[in-house]
Coordinates of C-alpha atoms and ligand atoms in Angstrom, one line a residue:
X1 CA -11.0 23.0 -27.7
X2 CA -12.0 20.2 -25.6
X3 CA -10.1 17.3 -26.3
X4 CA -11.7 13.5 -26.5
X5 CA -10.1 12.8 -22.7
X6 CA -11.9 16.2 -21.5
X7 CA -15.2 15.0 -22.9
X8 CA -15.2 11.6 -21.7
X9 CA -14.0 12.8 -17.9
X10 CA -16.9 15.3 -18.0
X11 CA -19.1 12.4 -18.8
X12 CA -17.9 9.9 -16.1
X13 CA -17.8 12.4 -13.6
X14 CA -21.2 13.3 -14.4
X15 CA -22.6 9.8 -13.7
X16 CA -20.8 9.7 -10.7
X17 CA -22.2 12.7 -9.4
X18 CA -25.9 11.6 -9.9
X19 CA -25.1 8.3 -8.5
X20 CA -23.6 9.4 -5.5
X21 CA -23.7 13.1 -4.7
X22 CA -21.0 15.3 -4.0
X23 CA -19.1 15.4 -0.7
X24 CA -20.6 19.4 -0.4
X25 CA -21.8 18.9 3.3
X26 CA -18.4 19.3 4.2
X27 CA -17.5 23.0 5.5
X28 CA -15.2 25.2 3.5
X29 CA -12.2 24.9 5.9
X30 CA -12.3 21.3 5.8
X31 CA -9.0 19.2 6.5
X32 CA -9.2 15.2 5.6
X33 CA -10.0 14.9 9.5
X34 CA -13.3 13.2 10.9
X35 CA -14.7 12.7 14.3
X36 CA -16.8 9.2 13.1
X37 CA -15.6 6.3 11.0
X38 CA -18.8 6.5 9.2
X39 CA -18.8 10.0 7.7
X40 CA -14.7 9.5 7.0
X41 CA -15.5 6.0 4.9
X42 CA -18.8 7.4 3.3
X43 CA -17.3 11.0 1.9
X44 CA -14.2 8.5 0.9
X45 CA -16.1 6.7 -1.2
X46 CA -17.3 9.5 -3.2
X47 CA -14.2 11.0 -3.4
X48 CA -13.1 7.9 -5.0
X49 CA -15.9 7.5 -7.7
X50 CA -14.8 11.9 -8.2
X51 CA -10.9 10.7 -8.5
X52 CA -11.3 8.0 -11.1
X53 CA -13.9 10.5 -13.1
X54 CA -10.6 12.8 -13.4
X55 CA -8.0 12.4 -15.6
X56 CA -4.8 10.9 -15.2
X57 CA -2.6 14.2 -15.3
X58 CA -4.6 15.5 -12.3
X59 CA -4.0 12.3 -10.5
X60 CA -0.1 13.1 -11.4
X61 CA -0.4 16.7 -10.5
X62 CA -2.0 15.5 -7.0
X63 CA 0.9 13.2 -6.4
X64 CA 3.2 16.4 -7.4
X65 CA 1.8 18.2 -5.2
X66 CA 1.6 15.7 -2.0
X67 CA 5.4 15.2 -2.7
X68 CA 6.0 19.5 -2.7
X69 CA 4.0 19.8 0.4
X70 CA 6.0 17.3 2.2
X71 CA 9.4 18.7 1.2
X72 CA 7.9 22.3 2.5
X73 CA 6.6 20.8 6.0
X74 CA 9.6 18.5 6.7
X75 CA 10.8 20.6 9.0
X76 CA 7.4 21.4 11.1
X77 CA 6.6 17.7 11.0
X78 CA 10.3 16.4 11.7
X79 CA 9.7 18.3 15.2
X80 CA 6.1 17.3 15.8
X81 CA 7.2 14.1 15.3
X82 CA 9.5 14.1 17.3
X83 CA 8.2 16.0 20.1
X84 CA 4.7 13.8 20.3
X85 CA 6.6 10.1 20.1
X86 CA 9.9 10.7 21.7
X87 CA 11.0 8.5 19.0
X88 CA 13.6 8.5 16.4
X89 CA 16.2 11.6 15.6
X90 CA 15.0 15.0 13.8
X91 CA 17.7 14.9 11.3
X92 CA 16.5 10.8 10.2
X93 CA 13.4 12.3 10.7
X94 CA 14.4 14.6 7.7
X95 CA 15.8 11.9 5.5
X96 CA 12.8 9.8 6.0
X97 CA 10.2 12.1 4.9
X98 CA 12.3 13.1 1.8
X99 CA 12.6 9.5 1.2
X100 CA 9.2 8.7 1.1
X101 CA 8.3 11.8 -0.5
X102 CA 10.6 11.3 -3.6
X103 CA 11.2 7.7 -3.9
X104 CA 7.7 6.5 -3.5
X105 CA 6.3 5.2 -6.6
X106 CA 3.0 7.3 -8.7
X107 CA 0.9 6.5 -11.5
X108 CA 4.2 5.0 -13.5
X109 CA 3.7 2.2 -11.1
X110 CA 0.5 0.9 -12.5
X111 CA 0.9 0.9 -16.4
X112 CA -1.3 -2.0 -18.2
X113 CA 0.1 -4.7 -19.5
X114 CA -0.5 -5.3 -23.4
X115 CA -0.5 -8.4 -25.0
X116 CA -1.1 -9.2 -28.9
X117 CA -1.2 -12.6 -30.7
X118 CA -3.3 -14.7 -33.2
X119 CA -6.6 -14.0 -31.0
X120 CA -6.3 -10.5 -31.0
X121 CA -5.3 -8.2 -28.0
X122 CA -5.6 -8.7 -24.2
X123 CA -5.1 -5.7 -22.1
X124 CA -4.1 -6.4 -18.2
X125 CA -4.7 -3.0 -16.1
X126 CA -4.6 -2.2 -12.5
X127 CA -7.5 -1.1 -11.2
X128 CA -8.6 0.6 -7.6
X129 CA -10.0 -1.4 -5.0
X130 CA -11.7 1.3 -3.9
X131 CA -11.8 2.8 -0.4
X132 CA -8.8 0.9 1.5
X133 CA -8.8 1.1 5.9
X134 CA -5.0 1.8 6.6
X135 CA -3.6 1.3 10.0
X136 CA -0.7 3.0 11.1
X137 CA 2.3 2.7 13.3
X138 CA 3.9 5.1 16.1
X139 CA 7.3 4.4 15.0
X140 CA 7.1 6.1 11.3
X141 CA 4.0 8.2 11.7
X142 CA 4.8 10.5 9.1
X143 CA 6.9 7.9 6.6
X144 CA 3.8 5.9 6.6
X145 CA 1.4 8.0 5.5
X146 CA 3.5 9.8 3.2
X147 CA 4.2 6.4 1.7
X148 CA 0.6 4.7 1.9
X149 CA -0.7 8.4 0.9
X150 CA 0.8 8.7 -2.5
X151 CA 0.7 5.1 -3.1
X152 CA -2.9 4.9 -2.8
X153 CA -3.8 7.8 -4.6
X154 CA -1.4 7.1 -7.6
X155 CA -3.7 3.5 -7.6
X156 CA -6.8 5.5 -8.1
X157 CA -7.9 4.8 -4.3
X158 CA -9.2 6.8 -1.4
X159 CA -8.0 5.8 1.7
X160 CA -9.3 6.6 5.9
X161 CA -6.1 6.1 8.3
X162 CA -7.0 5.4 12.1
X163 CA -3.4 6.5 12.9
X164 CA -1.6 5.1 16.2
X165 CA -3.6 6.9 19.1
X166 CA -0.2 8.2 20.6
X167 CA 1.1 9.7 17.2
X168 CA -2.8 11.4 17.0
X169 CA -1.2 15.2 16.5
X170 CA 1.6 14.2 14.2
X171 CA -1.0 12.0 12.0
X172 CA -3.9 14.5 11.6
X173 CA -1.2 17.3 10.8
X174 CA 0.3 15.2 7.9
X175 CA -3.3 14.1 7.0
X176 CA -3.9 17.6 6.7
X177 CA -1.3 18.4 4.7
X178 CA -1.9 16.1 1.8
X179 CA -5.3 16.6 1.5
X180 CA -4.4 20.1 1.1
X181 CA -2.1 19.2 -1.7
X182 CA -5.0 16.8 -3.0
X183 CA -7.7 19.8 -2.9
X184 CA -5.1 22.7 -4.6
X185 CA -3.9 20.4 -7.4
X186 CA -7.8 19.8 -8.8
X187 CA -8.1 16.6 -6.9
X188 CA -11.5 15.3 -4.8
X189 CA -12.2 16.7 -1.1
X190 CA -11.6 13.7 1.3
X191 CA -10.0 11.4 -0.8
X192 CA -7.2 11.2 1.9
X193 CA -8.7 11.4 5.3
X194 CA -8.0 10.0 9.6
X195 CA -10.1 9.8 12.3
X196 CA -9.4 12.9 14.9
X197 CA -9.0 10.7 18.1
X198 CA -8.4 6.9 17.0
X199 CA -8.6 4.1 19.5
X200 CA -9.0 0.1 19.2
X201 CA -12.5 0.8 19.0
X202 CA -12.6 3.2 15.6
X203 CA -10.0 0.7 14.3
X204 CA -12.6 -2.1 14.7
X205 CA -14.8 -0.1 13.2
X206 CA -12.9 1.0 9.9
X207 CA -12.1 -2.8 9.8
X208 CA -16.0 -4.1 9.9
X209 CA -17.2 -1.0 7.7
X210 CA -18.9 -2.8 4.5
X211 CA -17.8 0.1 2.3
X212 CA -13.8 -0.6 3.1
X213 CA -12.7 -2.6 0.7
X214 CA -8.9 -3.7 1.5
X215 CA -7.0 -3.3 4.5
X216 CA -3.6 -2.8 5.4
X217 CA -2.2 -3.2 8.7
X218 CA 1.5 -1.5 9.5
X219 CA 2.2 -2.5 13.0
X220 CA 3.0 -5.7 15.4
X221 CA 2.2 -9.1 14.9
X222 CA -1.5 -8.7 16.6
X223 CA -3.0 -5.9 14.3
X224 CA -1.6 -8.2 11.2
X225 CA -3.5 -11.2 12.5
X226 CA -6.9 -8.4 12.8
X227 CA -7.1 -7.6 9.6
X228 CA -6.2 -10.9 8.0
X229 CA -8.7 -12.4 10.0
X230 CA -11.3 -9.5 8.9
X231 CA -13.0 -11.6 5.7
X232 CA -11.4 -8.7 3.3
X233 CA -8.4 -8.4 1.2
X234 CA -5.8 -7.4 3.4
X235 CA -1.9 -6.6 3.5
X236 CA -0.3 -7.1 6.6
X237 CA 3.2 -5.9 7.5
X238 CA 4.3 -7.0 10.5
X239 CA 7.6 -6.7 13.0
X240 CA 11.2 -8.0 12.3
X241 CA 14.3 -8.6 14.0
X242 CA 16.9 -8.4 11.4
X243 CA 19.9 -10.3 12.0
X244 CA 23.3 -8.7 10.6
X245 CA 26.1 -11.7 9.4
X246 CA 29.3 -10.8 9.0
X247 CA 31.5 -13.7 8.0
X248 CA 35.5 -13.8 7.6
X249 CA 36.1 -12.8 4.2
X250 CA 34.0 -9.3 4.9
X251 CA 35.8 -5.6 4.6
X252 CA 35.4 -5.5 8.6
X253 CA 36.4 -1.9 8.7
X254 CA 33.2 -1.0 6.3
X255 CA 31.1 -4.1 7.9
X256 CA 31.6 -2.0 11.3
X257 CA 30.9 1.1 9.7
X258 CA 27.4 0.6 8.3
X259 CA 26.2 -1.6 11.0
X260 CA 26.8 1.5 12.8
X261 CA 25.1 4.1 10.7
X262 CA 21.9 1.3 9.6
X263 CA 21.7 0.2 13.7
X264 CA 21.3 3.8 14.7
X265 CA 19.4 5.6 12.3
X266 CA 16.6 7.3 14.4
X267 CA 17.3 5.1 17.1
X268 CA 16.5 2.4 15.6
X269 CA 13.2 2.1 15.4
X270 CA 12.9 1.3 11.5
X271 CA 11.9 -2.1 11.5
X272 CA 14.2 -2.9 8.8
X273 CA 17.5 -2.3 10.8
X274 CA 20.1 -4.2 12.4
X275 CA 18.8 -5.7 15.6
X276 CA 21.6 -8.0 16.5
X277 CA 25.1 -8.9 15.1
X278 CA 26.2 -12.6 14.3
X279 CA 29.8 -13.0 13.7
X280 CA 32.2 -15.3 12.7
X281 CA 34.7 -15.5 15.8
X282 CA 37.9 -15.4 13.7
X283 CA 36.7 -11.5 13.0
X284 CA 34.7 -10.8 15.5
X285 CA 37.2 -8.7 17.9
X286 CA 38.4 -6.6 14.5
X287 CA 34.5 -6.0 14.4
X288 CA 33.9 -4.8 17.3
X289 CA 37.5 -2.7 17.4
X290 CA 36.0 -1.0 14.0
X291 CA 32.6 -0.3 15.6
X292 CA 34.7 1.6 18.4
X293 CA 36.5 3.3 16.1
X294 CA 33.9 5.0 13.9
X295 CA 33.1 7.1 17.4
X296 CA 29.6 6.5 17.1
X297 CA 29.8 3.6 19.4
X298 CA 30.2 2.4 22.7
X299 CA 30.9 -0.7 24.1
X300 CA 29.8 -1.8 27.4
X301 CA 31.4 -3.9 29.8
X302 CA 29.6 -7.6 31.0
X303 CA 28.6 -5.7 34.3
X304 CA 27.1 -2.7 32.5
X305 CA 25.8 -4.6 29.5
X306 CA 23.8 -6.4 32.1
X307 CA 22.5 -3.2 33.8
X308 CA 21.1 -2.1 30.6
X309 CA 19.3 -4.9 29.9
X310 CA 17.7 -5.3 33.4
X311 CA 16.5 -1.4 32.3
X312 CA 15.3 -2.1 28.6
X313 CA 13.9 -5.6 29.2
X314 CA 10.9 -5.9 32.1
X315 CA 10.1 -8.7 34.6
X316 CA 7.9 -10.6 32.2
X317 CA 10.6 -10.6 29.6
X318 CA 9.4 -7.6 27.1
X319 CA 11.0 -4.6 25.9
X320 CA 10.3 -1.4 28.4
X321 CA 8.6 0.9 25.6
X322 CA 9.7 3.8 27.9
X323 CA 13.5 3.2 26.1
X324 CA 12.2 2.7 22.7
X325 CA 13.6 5.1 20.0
X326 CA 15.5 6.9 22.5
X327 CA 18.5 8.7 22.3
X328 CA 21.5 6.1 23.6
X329 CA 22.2 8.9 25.8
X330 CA 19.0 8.8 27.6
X331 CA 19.5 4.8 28.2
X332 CA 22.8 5.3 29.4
X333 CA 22.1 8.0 31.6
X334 CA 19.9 5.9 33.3
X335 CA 22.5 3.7 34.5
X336 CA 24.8 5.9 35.3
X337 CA 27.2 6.0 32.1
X338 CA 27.5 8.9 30.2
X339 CA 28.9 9.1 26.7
X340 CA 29.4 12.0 24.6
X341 CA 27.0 13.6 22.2
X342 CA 28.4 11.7 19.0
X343 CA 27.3 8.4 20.3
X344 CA 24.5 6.9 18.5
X345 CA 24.2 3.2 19.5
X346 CA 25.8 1.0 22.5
X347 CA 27.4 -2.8 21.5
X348 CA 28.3 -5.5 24.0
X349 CA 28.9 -9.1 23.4
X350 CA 26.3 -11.5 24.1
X351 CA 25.6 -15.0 24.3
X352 CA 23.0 -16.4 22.0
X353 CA 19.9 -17.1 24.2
X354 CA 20.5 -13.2 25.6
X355 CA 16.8 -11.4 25.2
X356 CA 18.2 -8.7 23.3
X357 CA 18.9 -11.1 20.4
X358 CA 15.7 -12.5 20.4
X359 CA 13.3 -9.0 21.3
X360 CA 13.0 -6.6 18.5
X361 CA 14.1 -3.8 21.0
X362 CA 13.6 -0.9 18.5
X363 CA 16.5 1.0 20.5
X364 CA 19.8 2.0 19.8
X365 CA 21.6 -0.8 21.9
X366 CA 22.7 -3.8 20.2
X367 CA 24.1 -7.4 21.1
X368 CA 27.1 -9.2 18.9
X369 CA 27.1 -13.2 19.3
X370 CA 30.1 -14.7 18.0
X371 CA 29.6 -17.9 16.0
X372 CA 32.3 -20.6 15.1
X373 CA 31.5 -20.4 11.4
X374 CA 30.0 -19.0 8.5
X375 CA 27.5 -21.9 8.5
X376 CA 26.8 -21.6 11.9
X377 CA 25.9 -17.9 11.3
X378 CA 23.5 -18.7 8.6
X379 CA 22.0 -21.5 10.8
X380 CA 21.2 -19.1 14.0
X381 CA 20.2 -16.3 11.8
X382 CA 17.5 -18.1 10.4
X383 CA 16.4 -18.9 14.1
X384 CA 16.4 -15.2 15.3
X385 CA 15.2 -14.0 12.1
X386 CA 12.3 -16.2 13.2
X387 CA 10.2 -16.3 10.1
X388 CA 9.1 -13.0 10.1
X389 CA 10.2 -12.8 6.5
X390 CA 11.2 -9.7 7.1
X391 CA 14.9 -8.3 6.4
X392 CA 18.4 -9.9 6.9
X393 CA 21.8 -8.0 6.3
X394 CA 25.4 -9.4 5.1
X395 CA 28.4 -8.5 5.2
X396 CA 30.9 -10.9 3.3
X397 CA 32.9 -11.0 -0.5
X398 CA 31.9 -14.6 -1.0
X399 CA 29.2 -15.4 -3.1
X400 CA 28.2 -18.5 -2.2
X401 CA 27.9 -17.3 1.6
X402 CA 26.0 -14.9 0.4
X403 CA 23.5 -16.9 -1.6
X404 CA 23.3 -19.3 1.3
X405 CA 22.4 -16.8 3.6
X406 CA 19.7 -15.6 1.1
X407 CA 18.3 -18.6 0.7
X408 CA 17.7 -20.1 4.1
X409 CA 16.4 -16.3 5.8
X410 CA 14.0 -16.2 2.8
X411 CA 13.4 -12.7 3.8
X412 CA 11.5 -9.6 2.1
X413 CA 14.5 -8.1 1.9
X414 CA 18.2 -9.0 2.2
X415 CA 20.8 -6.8 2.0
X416 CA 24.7 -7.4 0.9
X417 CA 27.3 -5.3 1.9
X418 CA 25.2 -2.2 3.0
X419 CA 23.3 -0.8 6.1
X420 CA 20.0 -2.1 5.8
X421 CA 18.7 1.2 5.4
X422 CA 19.8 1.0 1.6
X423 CA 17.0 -2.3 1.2
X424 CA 14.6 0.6 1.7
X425 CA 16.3 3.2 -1.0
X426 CA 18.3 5.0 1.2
X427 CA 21.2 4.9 -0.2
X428 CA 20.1 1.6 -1.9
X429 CA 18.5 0.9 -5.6
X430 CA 14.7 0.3 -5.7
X431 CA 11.8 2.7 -4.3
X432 CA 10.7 3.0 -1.1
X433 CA 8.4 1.7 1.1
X434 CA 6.7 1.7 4.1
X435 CA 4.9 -0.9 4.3
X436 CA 7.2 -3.7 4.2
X437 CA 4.7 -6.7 3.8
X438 CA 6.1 -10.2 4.8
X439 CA 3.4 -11.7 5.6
X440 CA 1.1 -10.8 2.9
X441 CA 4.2 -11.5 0.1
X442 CA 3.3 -7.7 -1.3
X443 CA 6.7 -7.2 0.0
X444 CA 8.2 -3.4 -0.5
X445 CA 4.5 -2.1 -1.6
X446 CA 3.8 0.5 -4.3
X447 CA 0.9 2.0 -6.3
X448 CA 0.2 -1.3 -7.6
X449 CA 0.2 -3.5 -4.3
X450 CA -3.3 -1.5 -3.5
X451 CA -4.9 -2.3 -7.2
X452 CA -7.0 -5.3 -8.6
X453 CA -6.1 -6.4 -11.6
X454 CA -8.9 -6.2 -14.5
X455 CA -8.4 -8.0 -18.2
X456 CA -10.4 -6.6 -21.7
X457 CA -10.0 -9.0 -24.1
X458 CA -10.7 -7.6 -27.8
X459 CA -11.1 -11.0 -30.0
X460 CA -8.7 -11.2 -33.2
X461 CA -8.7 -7.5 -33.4
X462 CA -5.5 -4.4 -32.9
X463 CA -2.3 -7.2 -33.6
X464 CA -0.6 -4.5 -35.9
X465 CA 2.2 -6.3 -37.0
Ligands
NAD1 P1 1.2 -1.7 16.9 O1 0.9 -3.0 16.3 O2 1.1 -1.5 18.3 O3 0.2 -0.6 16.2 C1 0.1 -0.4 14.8 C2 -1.3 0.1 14.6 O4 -2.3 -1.0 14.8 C3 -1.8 1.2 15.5 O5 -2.5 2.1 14.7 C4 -2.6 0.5 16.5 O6 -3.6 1.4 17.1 C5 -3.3 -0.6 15.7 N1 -3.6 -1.8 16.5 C6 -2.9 -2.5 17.3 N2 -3.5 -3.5 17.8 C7 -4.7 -3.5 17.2 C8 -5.9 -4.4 17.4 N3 -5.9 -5.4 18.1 N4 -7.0 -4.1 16.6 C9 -7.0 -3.0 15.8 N5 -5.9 -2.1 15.7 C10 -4.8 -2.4 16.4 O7 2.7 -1.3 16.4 P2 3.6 0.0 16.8 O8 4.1 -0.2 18.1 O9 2.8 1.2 16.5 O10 4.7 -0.1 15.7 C11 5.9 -0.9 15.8 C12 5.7 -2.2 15.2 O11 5.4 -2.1 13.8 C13 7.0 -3.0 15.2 O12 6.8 -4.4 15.5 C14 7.5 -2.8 13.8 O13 8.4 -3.8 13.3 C15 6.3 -2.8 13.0 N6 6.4 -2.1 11.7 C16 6.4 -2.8 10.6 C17 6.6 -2.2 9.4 C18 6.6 -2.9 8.1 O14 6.6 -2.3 7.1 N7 6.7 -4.3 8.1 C19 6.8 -0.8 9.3 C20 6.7 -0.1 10.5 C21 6.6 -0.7 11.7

């Protein structure tokens, strides 16, 4: 028998099918992937009016499904990744698409808000914006839309990526993943779609197109400035450059150990890790003794620290994107020092107006500056952090450092006595994200960053107690 939910979907859907048609002129074998922004952002929106004609349990059974058909690819995709960017490592390839895939928040995310009183009930519920324009990164172009994908969706949302041109393969492969996983669950064709070969100019046009109705930017500080300049709700989640304190009181040997592990991960091109160590002097040598000791890093010399940074910083004072997300072998190699295979990230001491404090190098080679004290620390790591509002790391057993710290960075995220990669889950409480916005105060964004919020108000009625 057909419950009340069944017959009230099989109205709404039914409405939305004679307002806006069906997406049927797509072909049979068709994959979320579009050659024009029009047709992408035009079948997106009536995917959208199908999705919120559905029930709820399909939308949990697509986000089921996304999650499964992630965890079956990781593999396949790990290596395309991989292979296409010349970023990261497989194997934090790996963790990063299980991450995302089962710490990324669904439906759960976006339950109303219910509140009785004297006057009756008000009911707060987060509604879809509709069709959102999402912008993607080549450092995570699989993270990203695994994370944007199911957050999206779980808000009610359809949503058109115009991936990073140079991650083109990697994105239209996950793209057609999920929308596989959409179609076999019960959910809409095209709810989760890219454009097939994205440039600056199909960005421009997913960002003008009347029928997008948010935005969201992961990338560099230009692309954030686009989209909050576009005239539409937008999210923008820009770069860091995550400073790492380490004061005297610390457990050095574990301070050393996950500055390690959080600097390295996939070379470091998460934005959230460590990009440059500040240390109280009175530890600094035990530090940097530690670091050596965990075998996972080298430390170079004055003379080769310098050679380095003449390879990985150019003439004009930017980071050579030929090093970024490399292996340290491959940057090592190139000036002549070799290390062996269990090396993941090269240290050297640096003084504080070195570039390599300052550039968010996204590689696996990472300056220490020694400070006097722990004040000192928190003073320059404000300055390097330079109000990205991004992420800051301690490492320390005093409180009141801590909170100090905290307080003047005024970052999205601050971890304490981890590698920063637990601020993202990893390791760390909290859900994943992505889509780390600073700028736009969503901060670590779920289901319910990508919703408007809509208010029924039912006057002196439903107060049951
Ligand atoms: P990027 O800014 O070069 O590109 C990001 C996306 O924006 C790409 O799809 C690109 O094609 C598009 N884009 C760039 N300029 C544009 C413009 N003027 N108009 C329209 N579209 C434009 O970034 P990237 O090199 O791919 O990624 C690395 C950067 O992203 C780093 O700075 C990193 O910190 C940041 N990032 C931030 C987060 C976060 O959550 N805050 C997550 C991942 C990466």
């Amino acid at each position: 028998m057909a419950t009340h939910q069944d017959i009230l979907a099989g109205v709404v859907q039914k409405v939305v099918e004679e307002l806006m048609g069906k997406t049927s002129s797509l072909p049979e074998d068709f994959k979320g992937i579009y050659d024009r922004v029009e047709d992408a952002v035009e079948n997106a929106v009536k995917a959208q009016r199908e999705l919120i004609g559905l029930p709820l349990k399909v939308r949990d059974k697509m986000i089921a499904a996304m999650r499964r058909a992630v965890l079956d690819n990781n593999q396949m995709l790990s290596e395309l990744a991989i292979r296409e960017t010349k970023l990261g490592r497989y194997e934090d390839k790996i963790r990063e698409n299980i991450l995302c895939a089962t710490k990324t928040p669904g439906t759960e995310d976006i339950q109303p808000l219910a509140i009785t009183g004297d006057d009756g009930l008000m009911l707060l519920e987060y509604a879809p914006v509709g069709v959102v324009g999402a912008l993607t990164p080549i450092t995570n172009p699989t993270g990203t839309f695994i994370h944007n994908g199911i957050s999206m969706v779980a808000a009610g949302n359809a949503v058109v990526f115009n991936p990073h041109p140079s991650a083109r393969e990697t994105s239209t492969r996950i793209i057609e993943i999920l929308h596989q996983a959409i179609v076999d669950a019960g959910g809409p064709v095209s709810l989760i779609a890219a454009i097939r070969k994205p440039t600056l100019d199909t960005a421009r046009q997913l960002i003008a197109h009347s029928k997008i109705n948010m935005l969201v930017a992961t990338g560099g500080k230009p692309v954030v400035k686009v989209v909050l300049s576009s005239g539409k709700k937008a999210i923008g989640a820009g770069a860091g450059n995550p400073p790492v304190l380490v004061d005297e009181t610390a457990h050095i040997r574990r301070a050393a150990e996950c500055i390690v592990n959080g600097a390295s991960i996939n070379n470091n091109i998460f934005c959230t890790c460590e990009k440059e160590v500040i240390v109280v002097d009175e530890v600094a040598d035990s530090l940097i003794k530690f670091m050596q000791e965990t075998g996972r890093a080298y430390l170079l010399s004055a003379e080769e620290a310098q050679k380095v940074t003449n390879l990985v910083v150019n003439e004009k004072g930017k980071i050579n994107i030929s090093y970024v997300g490399r292996d340290v072998q491959v940057i090592l190699k190139a000036v002549g020092i070799e290390v062996d295979e269990a090396c993941r990230l090269a240290i050297f001491e640096a003084p504080k107006d070195h570039p390599l404090v300052w550039l968010e190098q996204m590689m696996p080679v990472m300056p220490i500056v020694r400070v006097k004290d722990v004040h000192q620390g928190i003073r320059f790591g404000v300055e390097v952090e330079q109000g990205n509002r991004h992420t800051a790391i301690m490492h320390s057993t005093n409180v009141d450092h801590m909170t100090a710290f905290a307080r003047a960075v005024q970052t999205t995220i601050f971890v304490k006595n981890g590698p920063a990669y637990a601020g993202i889950g990893l390791g760390g409480e909290g859900h994943t994200a992505f889509t780390i916005a600073g700028p736009t105060g969503e901060g670590m964004t779920s289901a319910r960053s990508f919703t408007r919020q809509r208010r029924c108000t039912l006057v002196e009625g439903f107060r049951i107690i």
